[in-house]
């Protein structure tokens, strides 16, 4: 079972909670890029991965915007 199929099988409130957690993680990683220059490459990669996951799971919505 792929990630989209698993995501579709969640209850609506579970899907929204997962998306919100991913958004929060992306924002946190983006802040770490600014505040921790020596590890910026690591945090930047984490942020990009989070954005790709959000776009895969929620392609019609804004990546970091809610709903």
mmCIF file of N, CA and C in Angstrom:
data_model
loop_
_atom_site.group_PDB
_atom_site.id
_atom_site.type_symbol
_atom_site.label_atom_id
_atom_site.label_comp_id
_atom_site.label_asym_id
_atom_site.label_seq_id
_atom_site.Cartn_x
_atom_site.Cartn_y
_atom_site.Cartn_z
ATOM 1 N N UNK A 1 0.847 -1.176 0.000
ATOM 2 C CA UNK A 1 0.000 0.000 0.000
ATOM 3 C C UNK A 1 0.900 1.251 0.000
ATOM 4 N N UNK A 2 0.650 2.162 -0.931
ATOM 5 C CA UNK A 2 1.471 3.368 -1.000
ATOM 6 C C UNK A 2 0.970 4.434 -0.029
ATOM 7 N N UNK A 3 1.728 5.506 0.081
ATOM 8 C CA UNK A 3 1.425 6.543 1.066
ATOM 9 C C UNK A 3 0.089 7.238 0.781
ATOM 10 N N UNK A 4 -0.239 7.441 -0.493
ATOM 11 C CA UNK A 4 -1.517 8.087 -0.823
ATOM 12 C C UNK A 4 -2.698 7.215 -0.403
ATOM 13 N N UNK A 5 -2.603 5.918 -0.617
ATOM 14 C CA UNK A 5 -3.680 5.012 -0.226
ATOM 15 C C UNK A 5 -3.835 4.976 1.290
ATOM 16 N N UNK A 6 -2.722 4.937 1.997
ATOM 17 C CA UNK A 6 -2.786 4.959 3.469
ATOM 18 C C UNK A 6 -3.371 6.277 3.953
ATOM 19 N N UNK A 7 -2.973 7.365 3.344
ATOM 20 C CA UNK A 7 -3.471 8.679 3.731
ATOM 21 C C UNK A 7 -4.977 8.764 3.502
ATOM 22 N N UNK A 8 -5.434 8.243 2.379
ATOM 23 C CA UNK A 8 -6.866 8.280 2.055
ATOM 24 C C UNK A 8 -7.692 7.453 3.032
ATOM 25 N N UNK A 9 -7.078 6.454 3.661
ATOM 26 C CA UNK A 9 -7.826 5.592 4.583
ATOM 27 C C UNK A 9 -7.981 6.202 5.973
ATOM 28 N N UNK A 10 -7.337 7.331 6.227
ATOM 29 C CA UNK A 10 -7.456 7.990 7.530
ATOM 30 C C UNK A 10 -8.777 8.738 7.649
ATOM 31 N N UNK A 11 -9.228 8.914 8.874
ATOM 32 C CA UNK A 11 -10.393 9.764 9.115
ATOM 33 C C UNK A 11 -10.007 11.208 8.800
ATOM 34 N N UNK A 12 -10.983 12.049 8.437
ATOM 35 C CA UNK A 12 -10.664 13.442 8.087
ATOM 36 C C UNK A 12 -9.861 14.183 9.166
ATOM 37 N N UNK A 13 -10.213 14.003 10.424
ATOM 38 C CA UNK A 13 -9.479 14.706 11.478
ATOM 39 C C UNK A 13 -8.051 14.171 11.610
ATOM 40 N N UNK A 14 -7.840 12.901 11.303
ATOM 41 C CA UNK A 14 -6.491 12.335 11.327
ATOM 42 C C UNK A 14 -5.651 12.878 10.172
ATOM 43 N N UNK A 15 -6.278 13.000 8.993
ATOM 44 C CA UNK A 15 -5.568 13.571 7.838
ATOM 45 C C UNK A 15 -5.145 15.003 8.123
ATOM 46 N N UNK A 16 -6.071 15.793 8.670
ATOM 47 C CA UNK A 16 -5.755 17.187 8.952
ATOM 48 C C UNK A 16 -4.671 17.296 10.024
ATOM 49 N N UNK A 17 -4.712 16.434 11.025
ATOM 50 C CA UNK A 17 -3.679 16.447 12.073
ATOM 51 C C UNK A 17 -2.309 16.102 11.481
ATOM 52 N N UNK A 18 -2.269 15.138 10.576
ATOM 53 C CA UNK A 18 -1.011 14.764 9.931
ATOM 54 C C UNK A 18 -0.476 15.912 9.078
ATOM 55 N N UNK A 19 -1.350 16.537 8.303
ATOM 56 C CA UNK A 19 -0.928 17.664 7.467
ATOM 57 C C UNK A 19 -0.431 18.823 8.330
ATOM 58 N N UNK A 20 -1.121 19.092 9.430
ATOM 59 C CA UNK A 20 -0.697 20.184 10.313
ATOM 60 C C UNK A 20 0.653 19.874 10.945
ATOM 61 N N UNK A 21 0.877 18.631 11.326
ATOM 62 C CA UNK A 21 2.177 18.242 11.897
ATOM 63 C C UNK A 21 3.288 18.409 10.853
ATOM 64 N N UNK A 22 3.014 18.040 9.611
ATOM 65 C CA UNK A 22 4.004 18.217 8.545
ATOM 66 C C UNK A 22 4.293 19.695 8.299
ATOM 67 N N UNK A 23 3.233 20.527 8.287
ATOM 68 C CA UNK A 23 3.432 21.963 8.108
ATOM 69 C C UNK A 23 4.296 22.535 9.231
ATOM 70 N N UNK A 24 3.989 22.123 10.446
ATOM 71 C CA UNK A 24 4.744 22.586 11.615
ATOM 72 C C UNK A 24 6.208 22.168 11.510
ATOM 73 N N UNK A 25 6.431 20.938 11.077
ATOM 74 C CA UNK A 25 7.798 20.440 10.932
ATOM 75 C C UNK A 25 8.561 21.240 9.873
ATOM 76 N N UNK A 26 7.914 21.530 8.765
ATOM 77 C CA UNK A 26 8.561 22.311 7.706
ATOM 78 C C UNK A 26 8.915 23.701 8.223
ATOM 79 N N UNK A 27 7.976 24.348 8.920
ATOM 80 C CA UNK A 27 8.261 25.683 9.467
ATOM 81 C C UNK A 27 9.416 25.634 10.466
ATOM 82 N N UNK A 28 9.442 24.607 11.303
ATOM 83 C CA UNK A 28 10.517 24.459 12.280
ATOM 84 C C UNK A 28 11.860 24.292 11.583
ATOM 85 N N UNK A 29 11.906 23.436 10.566
ATOM 86 C CA UNK A 29 13.156 23.222 9.834
ATOM 87 C C UNK A 29 13.603 24.497 9.128
ATOM 88 N N UNK A 30 12.658 25.275 8.597
ATOM 89 C CA UNK A 30 13.023 26.529 7.934
ATOM 90 C C UNK A 30 13.600 27.534 8.932
ATOM 91 N N UNK A 31 13.069 27.554 10.142
ATOM 92 C CA UNK A 31 13.630 28.427 11.190
ATOM 93 C C UNK A 31 15.030 27.957 11.575
ATOM 94 N N UNK A 32 15.231 26.655 11.628
ATOM 95 C CA UNK A 32 16.545 26.118 11.981
ATOM 96 C C UNK A 32 17.590 26.464 10.924
ATOM 97 N N UNK A 33 17.170 26.558 9.663
ATOM 98 C CA UNK A 33 18.095 26.960 8.593
ATOM 99 C C UNK A 33 18.639 28.356 8.893
ATOM 100 N N UNK A 34 17.747 29.250 9.302
ATOM 101 C CA UNK A 34 18.144 30.637 9.578
ATOM 102 C C UNK A 34 18.981 30.748 10.851
ATOM 103 N N UNK A 35 18.636 29.961 11.860
ATOM 104 C CA UNK A 35 19.260 30.108 13.174
ATOM 105 C C UNK A 35 20.480 29.223 13.403
ATOM 106 N N UNK A 36 20.734 28.295 12.501
ATOM 107 C CA UNK A 36 21.816 27.342 12.704
ATOM 108 C C UNK A 36 22.583 27.169 11.386
ATOM 109 N N UNK A 37 23.350 28.181 10.986
ATOM 110 C CA UNK A 37 24.002 28.153 9.674
ATOM 111 C C UNK A 37 24.941 26.971 9.442
ATOM 112 N N UNK A 38 25.574 26.475 10.488
ATOM 113 C CA UNK A 38 26.513 25.369 10.286
ATOM 114 C C UNK A 38 25.802 24.070 9.882
ATOM 115 N N UNK A 39 24.527 23.934 10.218
ATOM 116 C CA UNK A 39 23.756 22.747 9.831
ATOM 117 C C UNK A 39 22.634 23.083 8.851
ATOM 118 N N UNK A 40 22.738 24.225 8.185
ATOM 119 C CA UNK A 40 21.676 24.692 7.296
ATOM 120 C C UNK A 40 21.371 23.692 6.185
ATOM 121 N N UNK A 41 22.402 23.047 5.637
ATOM 122 C CA UNK A 41 22.175 22.085 4.546
ATOM 123 C C UNK A 41 21.284 20.929 5.003
ATOM 124 N N UNK A 42 21.492 20.463 6.212
ATOM 125 C CA UNK A 42 20.697 19.356 6.766
ATOM 126 C C UNK A 42 19.234 19.780 6.954
ATOM 127 N N UNK A 43 19.037 20.952 7.579
ATOM 128 C CA UNK A 43 17.683 21.429 7.842
ATOM 129 C C UNK A 43 16.963 21.819 6.550
ATOM 130 N N UNK A 44 17.710 22.336 5.597
ATOM 131 C CA UNK A 44 17.126 22.684 4.309
ATOM 132 C C UNK A 44 16.617 21.427 3.585
ATOM 133 N N UNK A 45 17.398 20.369 3.640
ATOM 134 C CA UNK A 45 16.973 19.103 3.026
ATOM 135 C C UNK A 45 15.723 18.567 3.714
ATOM 136 N N UNK A 46 15.687 18.634 5.043
ATOM 137 C CA UNK A 46 14.504 18.178 5.782
ATOM 138 C C UNK A 46 13.272 18.983 5.388
ATOM 139 N N UNK A 47 13.449 20.279 5.241
ATOM 140 C CA UNK A 47 12.343 21.147 4.845
ATOM 141 C C UNK A 47 11.835 20.782 3.452
ATOM 142 N N UNK A 48 12.759 20.581 2.513
ATOM 143 C CA UNK A 48 12.364 20.219 1.141
ATOM 144 C C UNK A 48 11.605 18.893 1.112
ATOM 145 N N UNK A 49 12.051 17.931 1.888
ATOM 146 C CA UNK A 49 11.373 16.628 1.941
ATOM 147 C C UNK A 49 9.962 16.798 2.496
ATOM 148 N N UNK A 50 9.837 17.576 3.561
ATOM 149 C CA UNK A 50 8.519 17.827 4.142
ATOM 150 C C UNK A 50 7.574 18.486 3.151
ATOM 151 N N UNK A 51 8.095 19.451 2.399
ATOM 152 C CA UNK A 51 7.279 20.129 1.389
ATOM 153 C C UNK A 51 6.852 19.149 0.297
ATOM 154 N N UNK A 52 7.759 18.284 -0.126
ATOM 155 C CA UNK A 52 7.409 17.290 -1.148
ATOM 156 C C UNK A 52 6.315 16.349 -0.644
ATOM 157 N N UNK A 53 6.398 15.946 0.602
ATOM 158 C CA UNK A 53 5.366 15.072 1.169
ATOM 159 C C UNK A 53 4.038 15.808 1.218
ATOM 160 N N UNK A 54 4.051 17.060 1.676
ATOM 161 C CA UNK A 54 2.814 17.848 1.717
ATOM 162 C C UNK A 54 2.202 18.000 0.325
ATOM 163 N N UNK A 55 3.026 18.282 -0.660
ATOM 164 C CA UNK A 55 2.519 18.447 -2.025
ATOM 165 C C UNK A 55 1.962 17.145 -2.576
ATOM 166 N N UNK A 56 2.543 16.028 -2.181
ATOM 167 C CA UNK A 56 2.050 14.722 -2.622
ATOM 168 C C UNK A 56 0.706 14.401 -1.985
ATOM 169 N N UNK A 57 0.598 14.673 -0.706
ATOM 170 C CA UNK A 57 -0.623 14.334 0.022
ATOM 171 C C UNK A 57 -1.735 15.343 -0.174
ATOM 172 N N UNK A 58 -1.388 16.573 -0.467
ATOM 173 C CA UNK A 58 -2.367 17.654 -0.503
ATOM 174 C C UNK A 58 -2.066 18.592 -1.669
ATOM 175 N N UNK A 59 -2.103 18.077 -2.913
ATOM 176 C CA UNK A 59 -1.609 18.847 -4.062
ATOM 177 C C UNK A 59 -2.414 20.102 -4.392
ATOM 178 N N UNK A 60 -3.689 20.166 -4.031
ATOM 179 C CA UNK A 60 -4.526 21.306 -4.405
ATOM 180 C C UNK A 60 -4.449 22.442 -3.413
ATOM 181 N N UNK A 61 -3.867 22.207 -2.265
ATOM 182 C CA UNK A 61 -3.810 23.216 -1.210
ATOM 183 C C UNK A 61 -2.437 23.875 -1.207
ATOM 184 N N UNK A 62 -2.340 25.045 -0.608
ATOM 185 C CA UNK A 62 -1.050 25.701 -0.426
ATOM 186 C C UNK A 62 -0.212 24.857 0.523
ATOM 187 N N UNK A 63 1.055 24.744 0.261
ATOM 188 C CA UNK A 63 1.923 23.856 1.018
ATOM 189 C C UNK A 63 1.905 24.141 2.505
ATOM 190 N N UNK A 64 2.098 25.386 2.881
ATOM 191 C CA UNK A 64 2.163 25.704 4.304
ATOM 192 C C UNK A 64 0.897 26.337 4.824
ATOM 193 N N UNK A 65 -0.048 26.619 3.943
ATOM 194 C CA UNK A 65 -1.293 27.210 4.402
ATOM 195 C C UNK A 65 -2.248 26.112 4.862
ATOM 196 N N UNK A 66 -3.079 26.465 5.782
ATOM 197 C CA UNK A 66 -4.012 25.492 6.338
ATOM 198 C C UNK A 66 -5.242 25.409 5.441
ATOM 199 N N UNK A 67 -5.757 24.181 5.331
ATOM 200 C CA UNK A 67 -7.038 23.953 4.699
ATOM 201 C C UNK A 67 -7.063 24.034 3.250
#
